[in-house]
Amino acid sequence: MTRRTWKDNHAQKFINAFHHNKLVKALDRDIRYGGKQIGWCRLLCAPYKEQLAAMPEVDLQAEGGMCDSIKEFVQRYFQG
């Protein structure tokens, strides 16, 4: 699970990886900022877009439990 403000062409790389059953590098941060590979990810379902306001509460907990509400999560990590 991830929530990112990716451009469509970047997200398409992950959609293609899923449809071709390819592994995706797991990074500790973006390579442009000194990130290193820490493992591999296998996508378990096809990536899709979703409005942040429509995010289920269970997904909020899957994000790490660092916020008490979806509203707080959106404001903190996505500038509202």
PDB file of C-alpha atoms in Angstrom, residues 3 17 20 27 38:
ATOM      1  CA  ARG A   3      -0.141   6.885  -1.260  1.00  0.00           C
ATOM      2  CA  ALA A  17       5.036  -4.669 -13.517  1.00  0.00           C
ATOM      3  CA  HIS A  20       3.802  -8.921 -16.274  1.00  0.00           C
ATOM      4  CA  LEU A  27      13.954   1.388  -1.805  1.00  0.00           C
ATOM      5  CA  ILE A  38      16.503  -2.855   0.562  1.00  0.00           C
TER       6      ILE A  38
END
